[in-house]
Coordinates of C-alpha atoms and ligand atoms in Angstrom, one line a residue:
X149 CA -0.1 0.1 -0.3
X150 CA 2.4 2.5 1.3
X151 CA 4.7 1.6 -1.6
X152 CA 2.2 2.9 -4.3
X153 CA 1.1 5.5 -2.3
X154 CA 5.2 7.2 -3.2
X155 CA 4.9 6.5 -6.0
X156 CA 1.8 8.4 -7.0
X157 CA 3.0 11.0 -4.5
X158 CA 6.0 11.2 -6.3
X159 CA 4.6 11.7 -9.3
X160 CA 2.2 13.8 -8.8
X161 CA 5.2 16.1 -7.4
X162 CA 4.0 16.3 -4.3
X163 CA 6.2 18.5 -1.9
X164 CA 9.2 15.1 -1.5
X165 CA 9.1 16.1 3.0
X166 CA 5.1 14.0 2.2
X167 CA 6.8 11.2 0.7
X168 CA 9.9 11.2 2.8
X169 CA 7.7 11.1 5.7
X170 CA 5.7 8.1 4.1
X171 CA 8.5 6.5 2.9
X172 CA 10.3 6.6 6.2
X173 CA 7.3 4.0 8.0
X174 CA 8.2 1.4 5.5
X175 CA 9.5 -1.5 6.9
X176 CA 12.4 -2.5 4.8
X177 CA 11.1 -1.0 1.6
X178 CA 11.7 -1.8 -1.7
X179 CA 14.4 -1.6 -4.3
X180 CA 11.9 -0.2 -6.7
X181 CA 10.1 2.1 -3.9
X182 CA 13.8 3.7 -3.1
X183 CA 14.7 4.4 -6.7
X184 CA 11.5 6.3 -7.0
X185 CA 12.5 8.6 -4.0
X186 CA 15.8 8.8 -5.7
X187 CA 14.0 10.0 -9.1
X188 CA 11.9 12.3 -7.0
X189 CA 14.9 14.7 -5.3
X190 CA 16.6 14.4 -8.7
X191 CA 14.1 15.8 -9.9
X192 CA 13.2 18.2 -7.1
X193 CA 14.8 21.2 -6.0
X194 CA 16.9 20.0 -3.3
X195 CA 18.9 16.8 -5.0
X196 CA 21.1 16.6 -2.3
X197 CA 18.7 13.6 -0.4
X198 CA 19.4 11.6 -3.4
X199 CA 22.6 10.8 -2.4
X200 CA 22.1 10.1 1.6
X201 CA 19.2 7.3 0.5
X202 CA 22.2 6.0 -2.1
X203 CA 24.8 5.4 0.3
X204 CA 22.1 4.5 3.0
X205 CA 21.5 1.5 0.5
X206 CA 25.2 0.8 0.0
X207 CA 25.9 0.8 4.0
X208 CA 22.8 -2.0 4.7
X209 CA 24.7 -4.0 1.2
X210 CA 21.2 -3.3 0.0
X211 CA 21.8 -3.4 -3.8
X212 CA 21.1 -0.8 -6.4
X213 CA 19.5 -1.7 -9.6
X214 CA 20.0 -0.5 -13.3
X215 CA 17.4 2.2 -12.4
X216 CA 19.3 3.5 -9.7
X217 CA 22.0 5.4 -11.2
X218 CA 20.5 7.8 -13.8
X219 CA 18.5 9.5 -11.4
X220 CA 21.4 9.4 -8.3
X221 CA 23.9 10.7 -11.0
X222 CA 21.5 13.5 -12.0
X223 CA 21.5 14.6 -8.4
X224 CA 24.7 14.7 -8.2
X225 CA 24.9 16.8 -11.6
X226 CA 22.8 19.5 -10.1
X227 CA 24.6 19.3 -6.9
X228 CA 28.1 19.4 -9.3
X229 CA 29.5 17.1 -6.2
X230 CA 32.1 15.8 -8.4
X231 CA 33.6 14.1 -5.9
X232 CA 30.5 12.0 -4.5
X233 CA 30.0 11.3 -8.4
X234 CA 33.4 9.9 -8.4
X235 CA 32.7 7.7 -5.8
X236 CA 29.2 7.0 -7.3
X237 CA 31.4 5.7 -10.7
X238 CA 33.6 3.3 -9.1
X239 CA 31.2 2.3 -6.6
X240 CA 29.1 1.0 -9.9
X241 CA 32.4 0.2 -11.3
X242 CA 32.5 -2.4 -8.5
X243 CA 28.7 -3.6 -9.3
X244 CA 29.2 -4.0 -12.8
X245 CA 27.3 -1.0 -14.0
X246 CA 29.8 1.0 -15.7
X247 CA 29.0 -0.9 -18.5
X248 CA 25.4 -0.2 -19.0
X249 CA 25.0 2.2 -21.7
X250 CA 22.5 4.9 -19.7
X251 CA 24.7 4.4 -16.5
X252 CA 27.2 5.8 -19.2
X253 CA 25.8 8.6 -20.1
X254 CA 24.0 9.8 -17.2
X255 CA 28.6 9.4 -16.6
X256 CA 29.2 12.1 -19.1
X257 CA 26.4 14.0 -18.2
X258 CA 27.9 13.8 -14.2
X259 CA 31.4 15.1 -15.2
X260 CA 30.2 17.6 -17.6
X261 CA 27.7 19.5 -15.3
X262 CA 30.5 19.1 -12.5
X263 CA 33.0 21.5 -14.8
X264 CA 35.0 18.4 -15.6
X265 CA 34.9 19.0 -19.2
X266 CA 37.7 16.3 -20.2
X267 CA 37.0 13.8 -18.0
X268 CA 33.2 13.6 -19.2
X269 CA 35.0 13.5 -22.5
X270 CA 37.2 10.2 -21.7
X271 CA 33.7 8.5 -20.0
X272 CA 32.2 9.2 -23.6
X273 CA 35.1 7.2 -25.0
X274 CA 34.6 4.5 -23.5
X275 CA 30.8 4.8 -24.4
X276 CA 29.9 2.7 -27.5
X277 CA 26.6 3.7 -27.6
X278 CA 26.4 7.5 -27.5
X279 CA 23.5 9.5 -27.4
X280 CA 22.1 12.7 -28.5
X281 CA 21.9 14.0 -24.9
X282 CA 25.7 12.1 -23.9
X283 CA 26.7 14.4 -27.8
X284 CA 24.9 17.6 -26.4
X285 CA 26.4 16.9 -22.6
X286 CA 30.4 16.5 -23.9
X287 CA 30.0 19.5 -26.4
X288 CA 28.5 21.5 -23.9
X289 CA 30.6 20.6 -21.0
X290 CA 33.5 21.9 -23.5
X291 CA 31.9 25.4 -24.5
X292 CA 30.5 26.4 -20.6
X293 CA 34.4 25.2 -19.5
X294 CA 36.7 27.3 -22.1
X295 CA 37.4 25.0 -24.4
X296 CA 35.4 26.5 -27.9
X297 CA 38.0 23.9 -29.6
X298 CA 37.2 21.3 -28.6
X299 CA 33.6 21.4 -28.6
X300 CA 33.6 22.6 -32.5
X301 CA 35.4 19.1 -33.2
X302 CA 33.4 17.1 -30.7
X303 CA 30.1 18.5 -33.0
X304 CA 32.0 18.3 -36.2
X305 CA 32.6 14.2 -34.9
X306 CA 29.0 14.4 -34.5
X307 CA 28.1 15.3 -37.8
X308 CA 30.1 12.3 -39.3
X309 CA 28.5 9.9 -37.2
X310 CA 25.5 10.8 -38.4
X311 CA 23.7 11.9 -35.0
X312 CA 21.5 15.0 -35.9
X313 CA 21.9 17.4 -33.2
X314 CA 19.2 19.1 -31.6
X315 CA 18.2 23.0 -30.2
X316 CA 20.5 22.1 -27.3
X317 CA 23.3 21.4 -29.2
X318 CA 23.1 24.8 -31.1
X319 CA 23.0 26.5 -28.5
X320 CA 26.0 24.9 -26.6
X321 CA 27.9 25.7 -30.8
X322 CA 26.9 28.7 -30.8
X323 CA 28.4 29.7 -27.5
X324 CA 31.5 28.0 -28.7
X325 CA 31.3 30.3 -31.5
X326 CA 31.1 33.3 -29.6
X327 CA 34.1 32.9 -27.6
X328 CA 36.2 32.2 -30.5
X329 CA 34.7 35.1 -33.0
X330 CA 34.3 31.7 -35.3
X331 CA 31.6 34.1 -36.9
X332 CA 31.4 32.9 -40.0
X333 CA 30.7 29.0 -38.7
X334 CA 28.2 30.7 -36.0
X335 CA 26.6 31.9 -39.1
X336 CA 26.4 28.9 -40.8
X337 CA 24.7 27.3 -37.7
X338 CA 22.4 29.7 -37.8
X339 CA 21.4 29.2 -41.0
X340 CA 20.9 25.4 -40.4
X341 CA 18.6 25.3 -37.4
X342 CA 16.7 28.5 -39.2
X343 CA 16.2 25.8 -42.7
X344 CA 15.4 23.0 -39.4
X345 CA 13.4 24.6 -37.8
X346 CA 16.1 24.9 -33.9
X347 CA 16.0 29.2 -34.1
X348 CA 12.0 29.5 -32.4
X349 CA 12.7 29.7 -28.8
X350 CA 13.8 32.5 -27.2
X351 CA 16.9 30.8 -25.6
X352 CA 18.3 29.9 -29.0
X353 CA 17.9 32.9 -30.5
X354 CA 19.2 35.0 -27.1
X355 CA 22.5 32.9 -28.0
X356 CA 22.1 34.3 -31.5
X357 CA 22.3 37.4 -30.6
X358 CA 24.8 36.9 -27.9
X359 CA 27.3 35.7 -30.7
X360 CA 26.6 38.1 -33.1
X361 CA 27.8 41.0 -30.2
X362 CA 30.3 38.5 -29.4
X363 CA 31.5 38.2 -33.3
X364 CA 32.0 42.6 -33.1
X365 CA 29.5 42.2 -35.9
X366 CA 26.5 44.7 -34.3
X367 CA 24.8 45.5 -37.1
X368 CA 23.6 41.5 -37.2
X369 CA 22.8 41.2 -33.5
X370 CA 20.5 44.2 -33.8
X371 CA 18.8 42.6 -36.7
X372 CA 18.3 39.4 -34.1
X373 CA 16.8 41.5 -31.5
X374 CA 14.4 42.9 -33.6
X375 CA 12.9 40.5 -35.0
X376 CA 13.0 38.2 -31.7
X377 CA 8.9 38.4 -31.1
X378 CA 9.3 36.9 -27.5
X379 CA 12.6 38.7 -25.6
X380 CA 13.3 38.6 -22.0
X381 CA 15.9 40.9 -20.0
X382 CA 18.5 38.6 -21.5
X383 CA 18.3 39.6 -24.2
X384 CA 18.3 43.5 -23.9
X385 CA 21.1 43.0 -21.1
X386 CA 23.0 41.2 -24.1
X387 CA 22.4 43.8 -26.6
X388 CA 23.0 47.3 -24.3
X389 CA 26.4 45.6 -23.7
X390 CA 27.4 44.8 -27.1
X391 CA 26.1 48.3 -28.6
X392 CA 28.6 49.9 -25.4
X393 CA 31.8 47.0 -25.9
X394 CA 31.4 47.7 -29.8
X395 CA 31.8 51.3 -29.2
X396 CA 28.1 52.5 -29.8
X397 CA 28.0 53.9 -26.5
X398 CA 24.9 56.6 -27.7
X399 CA 22.7 53.4 -29.1
X400 CA 23.3 51.4 -25.9
X401 CA 21.6 54.1 -23.5
X402 CA 19.5 54.3 -26.5
X403 CA 18.7 51.2 -25.6
X404 CA 18.4 51.4 -22.0
X405 CA 15.9 53.9 -22.1
X406 CA 13.2 51.9 -24.4
X407 CA 14.1 48.5 -21.7
X408 CA 13.0 51.1 -19.1
X409 CA 9.9 52.3 -20.9
X410 CA 9.3 48.7 -21.7
X411 CA 8.7 48.2 -18.2
X412 CA 11.7 45.4 -18.2
X413 CA 14.0 45.3 -14.2
X414 CA 17.1 45.7 -15.5
X415 CA 20.3 43.9 -14.0
X416 CA 23.6 44.3 -12.9
X417 CA 25.1 42.9 -15.7
X418 CA 22.7 45.2 -17.6
X419 CA 24.6 48.4 -15.4
X420 CA 27.5 47.5 -16.5
X421 CA 26.9 48.1 -20.3
X422 CA 25.4 51.5 -19.6
X423 CA 28.7 52.4 -17.0
X424 CA 30.3 51.4 -20.1
X425 CA 28.7 53.3 -22.6
X426 CA 28.7 56.5 -20.6
X427 CA 32.3 55.9 -20.3
X428 CA 33.3 55.3 -24.0
X429 CA 30.9 58.7 -24.1
X430 CA 32.5 60.6 -21.8
X431 CA 29.5 61.2 -19.9
X432 CA 30.8 61.7 -16.4
X433 CA 27.5 63.1 -14.5
X434 CA 25.3 60.4 -16.4
X435 CA 26.8 58.2 -15.8
X436 CA 26.8 58.8 -12.0
X437 CA 23.4 59.5 -12.4
X438 CA 23.3 56.1 -13.9
X439 CA 25.2 54.8 -10.9
X440 CA 23.1 56.2 -8.1
X441 CA 19.3 55.0 -9.7
X442 CA 21.1 52.0 -10.2
X443 CA 21.1 51.8 -6.3
X444 CA 18.8 53.8 -5.1
X445 CA 15.7 52.7 -7.5
X446 CA 16.8 49.1 -8.8
X447 CA 18.2 48.2 -5.0
X448 CA 21.2 46.3 -6.6
X449 CA 24.1 46.1 -4.6
X450 CA 26.9 48.2 -6.6
X451 CA 29.8 45.5 -7.7
X452 CA 33.2 45.6 -7.5
X453 CA 32.6 45.7 -12.3
X454 CA 30.3 49.3 -11.2
X455 CA 33.2 51.1 -9.7
X456 CA 35.5 49.8 -12.0
X457 CA 33.2 51.8 -14.9
X458 CA 33.5 54.6 -12.9
X459 CA 37.0 55.0 -12.3
X460 CA 37.6 54.3 -16.0
X461 CA 34.9 57.3 -16.5
X462 CA 36.3 59.8 -14.3
X463 CA 40.1 58.4 -15.6
X464 CA 39.1 58.4 -20.0
X465 CA 38.0 61.8 -19.1
X466 CA 40.7 63.2 -17.5
X467 CA 40.2 63.4 -13.9
X468 CA 42.5 60.9 -12.8
X469 CA 43.2 62.5 -9.7
X470 CA 39.2 62.2 -9.1
X471 CA 39.8 58.7 -9.6
X472 CA 42.2 58.2 -7.3
X473 CA 40.3 60.0 -4.5
X474 CA 37.2 57.3 -5.8
X475 CA 38.9 54.8 -5.6
X476 CA 40.0 55.5 -1.5
X477 CA 36.5 56.3 -0.9
X478 CA 34.6 53.3 -2.1
X479 CA 32.9 51.2 0.1
X480 CA 34.6 47.3 -1.4
X481 CA 38.6 46.8 -1.2
X482 CA 39.7 47.7 -4.3
X483 CA 41.0 45.1 -6.2
X484 CA 43.7 44.9 -8.9
X485 CA 41.5 45.2 -11.9
X486 CA 40.6 48.6 -9.8
X487 CA 44.3 50.1 -9.8
X488 CA 44.9 48.7 -13.3
X489 CA 41.8 50.4 -14.8
X490 CA 43.8 53.7 -12.7
X491 CA 47.0 52.1 -13.5
X492 CA 46.0 52.5 -17.4
X493 CA 44.6 55.8 -17.0
X494 CA 47.8 57.1 -15.4
X495 CA 50.0 56.3 -19.0
X496 CA 47.0 57.6 -21.0
X497 CA 47.5 61.2 -18.8
X498 CA 51.3 60.8 -18.3
X499 CA 51.0 61.2 -14.3
X500 CA 54.2 59.1 -13.5
X501 CA 53.6 59.3 -9.5
X502 CA 50.3 58.7 -9.5
X503 CA 50.9 55.9 -11.8
X504 CA 53.9 55.0 -9.1
X505 CA 51.0 54.9 -6.7
X506 CA 48.8 52.3 -7.9
X507 CA 51.8 50.1 -9.4
X508 CA 52.6 49.6 -5.6
X509 CA 48.9 48.6 -4.7
X510 CA 49.1 45.9 -8.0
X511 CA 52.2 44.3 -6.6
X512 CA 51.3 43.7 -3.3
X513 CA 48.1 42.4 -4.8
X514 CA 48.9 40.1 -7.7
X515 CA 52.1 40.1 -7.6
X516 CA 52.8 38.1 -10.8
X517 CA 51.2 40.5 -13.7
X518 CA 52.8 41.2 -17.1
X519 CA 50.0 43.4 -18.1
X520 CA 51.1 45.5 -14.9
X521 CA 54.6 45.9 -16.1
X522 CA 53.8 46.7 -19.9
X523 CA 51.2 49.3 -18.4
X524 CA 53.7 51.1 -16.3
X525 CA 56.7 50.3 -18.1
X526 CA 54.6 52.5 -20.9
X527 CA 53.9 54.9 -18.7
X528 CA 57.8 55.4 -18.5
X529 CA 58.2 54.8 -21.8
X530 CA 56.1 57.9 -23.0
X531 CA 57.4 60.4 -20.0
X532 CA 60.8 59.9 -21.6
X533 CA 62.4 57.7 -18.4
X534 CA 64.3 55.2 -19.8
X535 CA 66.3 54.3 -17.2
X536 CA 63.3 52.8 -15.1
X537 CA 61.8 51.3 -18.6
X538 CA 65.4 48.8 -18.6
X539 CA 65.1 48.4 -14.6
X540 CA 61.4 47.4 -14.7
X541 CA 62.9 45.0 -17.1
X542 CA 65.4 43.4 -15.3
X543 CA 62.7 43.0 -12.1
X544 CA 60.6 41.9 -14.4
X545 CA 63.5 38.6 -15.7
X546 CA 64.8 38.3 -12.0
X547 CA 61.5 38.1 -10.4
X548 CA 60.1 35.4 -13.2
X549 CA 57.3 37.0 -14.4
X550 CA 55.3 34.9 -16.3
X551 CA 54.2 35.9 -19.3
X552 CA 51.0 35.2 -21.1
X553 CA 51.7 33.6 -24.2
X554 CA 49.9 36.4 -27.2
X555 CA 47.9 34.7 -29.6
X556 CA 45.0 35.6 -32.5
X557 CA 42.3 34.2 -33.8
X558 CA 40.8 34.5 -37.0
X559 CA 38.4 32.6 -39.3
X560 CA 38.7 31.1 -43.2
X561 CA 36.6 29.0 -44.7
X562 CA 35.5 26.9 -41.5
X563 CA 38.6 27.2 -39.8
X564 CA 39.7 28.9 -36.5
X565 CA 43.5 29.7 -37.4
X566 CA 45.9 30.1 -34.5
X567 CA 48.4 32.7 -35.0
X568 CA 51.3 33.4 -32.7
X569 CA 54.4 35.7 -31.6
X570 CA 56.8 35.2 -34.8
X571 CA 54.4 32.6 -35.7
X572 CA 55.9 30.6 -38.7
X573 CA 53.9 27.6 -38.1
X574 CA 51.7 28.4 -41.3
X575 CA 52.5 25.8 -44.8
X576 CA 52.1 30.1 -46.3
X577 CA 54.5 31.0 -43.7
X578 CA 56.4 32.9 -46.8
X579 CA 53.8 34.5 -48.4
X580 CA 52.9 36.1 -44.6
X581 CA 56.2 37.6 -44.2
X582 CA 56.3 38.8 -47.2
X583 CA 53.4 40.9 -46.8
X584 CA 54.7 42.2 -43.6
X585 CA 57.8 43.8 -45.4
X586 CA 54.8 45.6 -48.2
X587 CA 53.1 46.3 -45.3
X588 CA 55.8 48.2 -43.2
X589 CA 56.9 49.7 -47.2
X590 CA 53.0 51.5 -47.3
X591 CA 52.6 52.4 -43.5
X592 CA 56.0 54.1 -43.9
X593 CA 55.3 56.1 -46.7
X594 CA 51.6 57.5 -44.4
X595 CA 54.7 58.3 -42.0
X596 CA 54.0 55.0 -39.5
X597 CA 56.9 55.4 -37.6
X598 CA 57.1 52.1 -35.1
X599 CA 56.6 53.0 -32.1
X600 CA 60.2 51.9 -30.4
X601 CA 58.5 52.6 -26.7
X602 CA 56.5 50.2 -27.2
X603 CA 59.1 47.8 -28.3
X604 CA 60.6 47.9 -25.0
X605 CA 57.5 47.7 -23.3
X606 CA 55.9 45.5 -25.2
X607 CA 56.9 42.4 -22.8
X608 CA 53.6 41.0 -22.4
X609 CA 54.4 38.4 -25.8
X610 CA 58.0 37.2 -25.9
X611 CA 60.7 39.4 -27.1
X612 CA 62.0 38.9 -30.2
X613 CA 64.2 40.5 -32.8
X614 CA 61.7 42.3 -35.1
X615 CA 58.8 42.7 -32.0
X616 CA 57.3 45.1 -33.8
X617 CA 56.6 42.7 -37.4
X618 CA 56.0 39.8 -35.1
X619 CA 53.3 40.2 -33.2
X620 CA 50.4 38.0 -34.1
X621 CA 47.8 40.0 -35.1
X622 CA 49.7 41.3 -37.6
X623 CA 50.9 38.4 -38.7
X624 CA 46.9 37.5 -38.3
X625 CA 45.6 40.0 -40.5
X626 CA 48.8 39.6 -43.2
X627 CA 47.5 36.1 -43.4
X628 CA 43.7 37.9 -44.4
X629 CA 44.6 40.1 -46.3
X630 CA 46.7 37.2 -48.8
X631 CA 43.4 34.6 -48.4
X632 CA 40.9 37.5 -48.9
X633 CA 39.6 39.0 -51.7
X634 CA 40.0 43.0 -51.6
X635 CA 37.5 44.5 -49.1
X636 CA 36.4 41.4 -47.8
X637 CA 36.1 42.7 -43.7
X638 CA 38.4 41.0 -41.5
X639 CA 38.2 39.7 -38.2
X640 CA 40.8 38.9 -35.1
X641 CA 40.3 37.5 -31.9
X642 CA 43.4 38.4 -29.6
X643 CA 43.7 37.0 -25.9
X644 CA 45.7 40.1 -25.3
X645 CA 45.5 43.8 -25.0
X646 CA 47.2 44.8 -28.2
X647 CA 49.8 47.3 -27.7
X648 CA 49.9 51.1 -28.8
X649 CA 52.1 50.7 -32.1
X650 CA 50.0 47.5 -33.3
X651 CA 47.2 49.7 -32.9
X652 CA 48.3 52.1 -35.0
X653 CA 49.4 50.2 -37.2
X654 CA 46.1 48.4 -37.9
X655 CA 44.5 51.9 -38.6
X656 CA 46.5 53.0 -40.7
X657 CA 46.3 49.5 -42.7
X658 CA 42.4 49.6 -42.8
X659 CA 43.3 52.7 -44.4
X660 CA 46.0 51.8 -47.2
X661 CA 44.1 47.9 -47.0
X662 CA 40.3 50.0 -48.1
X663 CA 39.2 47.2 -45.5
X664 CA 37.3 46.9 -42.1
X665 CA 39.2 45.2 -39.1
X666 CA 37.6 44.2 -36.2
X667 CA 40.3 43.6 -33.4
X668 CA 38.6 41.8 -30.1
X669 CA 40.9 42.0 -27.0
X670 CA 40.5 41.3 -23.7
X671 CA 38.3 43.4 -22.5
X672 CA 36.3 45.2 -25.8
X673 CA 36.3 45.7 -29.5
X674 CA 38.4 47.6 -32.0
X675 CA 36.7 48.6 -34.9
X676 CA 39.2 49.7 -37.4
X677 CA 37.5 51.7 -40.9
X678 CA 39.5 54.3 -42.9
X679 CA 42.8 55.0 -40.2
X680 CA 40.4 55.3 -36.9
X681 CA 39.1 53.0 -34.4
X682 CA 36.0 52.9 -32.7
X683 CA 37.7 53.4 -28.8
X684 CA 38.8 56.0 -29.7
X685 CA 42.4 55.6 -29.0
X686 CA 41.6 54.9 -25.4
X687 CA 41.3 51.4 -24.5
Ligands
NAG31 C1 13.7 33.7 -32.7 O1 13.7 35.2 -33.9 C2 13.2 34.5 -35.4 C3 13.5 34.8 -35.9 O2 15.2 35.3 -36.1 C4 11.8 34.6 -35.5 O3 11.0 34.1 -36.5 C5 11.5 33.6 -34.0 O4 10.0 34.4 -33.7 C6 12.0 34.0 -33.0 N1 11.4 33.2 -31.4 C7 10.9 34.7 -30.6 C8 10.3 33.4 -29.3 O5 11.3 35.4 -30.4

C-alpha cells in the first residue's frame, strides 16, 4: 500500500517531505520504492537527499539496480558534487554497472555538468552507444569550460557519425563560436537552425544575439533583436553590453531607455553595459546618475565591476586624481582590476607619480601579473624615463614574471587559425612575411614610425628581435589580406591587450588596404575603419 502511495505522491510532484514521511514509516522498503524516492529528489529543487538515500542503501548492502544510477547521477550533476560523483562512479564500476549504456551516458552528463569537461570526454570515448544527450553534455561541457575548439571538433564528429543535433546542441555550438569569434561557422549554424526550424525559442535567439554581439557583428545582433517576438532582460542586456563594448555608447544608452519604457527590470549586468557606455562617450555626470539610480531605484548593490566602470569613467575623461579619490572612498576593498584601470589612466594622461602609487598596490595584490609591468613601462616610456624602463625589464627577468603567451585567432573558410608571435608554422609563412614587409613599406609612406617605446614596453609577448613585425595580430591580418578578396572585412580575436604600435599600424592598414578590421581584445572591440578606431585610442 505505502509503496504505491509513494509512487503516486512522487509522480504527482507533491513536496518530497510528504513522500519522505511515508517512506520513513516503511519496513524494509524495496528497491523500486527507493529508486522512486531517489528519482523524486533528483527532480526536486533540493536533490541532496537522493545521494544520502543511495549511501544508506550502500551501507545496508542493498544492491542498487539499473534504474538507480541515472537519477542518482542526475542529482549529483545538479549538486555539481564531483567528489560524490567519482565515489559513485567507482562503486558502479565494482557493481558492474559502468558498462550499461545509460549509466555511461549519465556519467558523461555528470562530469560535464560538474565542469570536468575532460573527464566527461574520457567517459564519452568509452561509451560505445552515445546518445544525443551524451553528445550534448560533452559538447556543452567543453563550450562552457573555456575549450571552444574541442566543442567544435566534437560537433563535427557528431555530424560524421550521423547524429542529428537538436536545439541544445546548437546553443552550445553557438556559445563556442561566440567564444572563438568564429562568425562564419556561427552563421552557418544559424542558417541550419533556421532550415530545420530550431531557431524558434527565446533561448536560441538569445544565443544568436550573443554570438553576433561577441563577434563584433553588432548590426546582425541588432537585427536578431529586432526580429525577436519574445524578449527577456537577457536579450536586452546582451544588446546593450554588445553596443557598449563595440563602441556604440550612445545607442546602448538609447536602448536602455527603451528597456525602461517597456517595463523591464535591468540587472547588475545591464548596468555594467550602461556605465561602460557612459565612460566611452565621456558622459561623466550621466554615469554618476545611472550609478545612483541603480542603487536607489533598482536596489542593486554595486559590485566591483561597477566601481571599475566608475574609475574608468573618471580616468578616461582626464579626471585621474578624482578617480584616485574615488577608489580611496569606495566601500569595497579595491582589487587589482581597479588599480590597473587607474594605472591605465595614468599612462594615457601621463601622471607618473600617481601611476607609481597604483603600481605599488598592484604589486601587493598580484605580484606576477605581466600586464601591469607593461602598463607601467608604457608610462615610463611615454615620459621618457628610459632608465626606469630598463630597470623594470630587469626586475621582470629576475623575478621571473610569467608572460601570458599572446595569440590571435582568425577564421577562414570553415577553420579557425591561430597565430602566435613570430609564427612560422603555417605553410604560407613565406607569403605572410612578404606581405608583412609590403605592409611596413606602405605604412611608412603614410608616415608610420614604429613605436620604439613600445618595443621595450610590450613584454606581454615574448620579445623577438623584430618584435614589431611579428606580433600575432599583425601576422593574422597579413594572412587574411593574402587569403581574402579586396574589401572583405577582417576579424581578429586576441587574448591580450593590443599594444600601441599594433593599434597604430592596424589603423593605417585599414586605410591603406581599404579594409574594415575588427579586433576583439581581452576586454573590448576595436573597429578599425579608414584610419580610425572605434575605441578613440583609449583602451
Ligand atoms: C526568434 O527569431 C526569429 C527570427 O530570427 C523569429 O522568427 C522568432 O519568432 C523568434 N522567436 C522568439 C521566441 O522570439
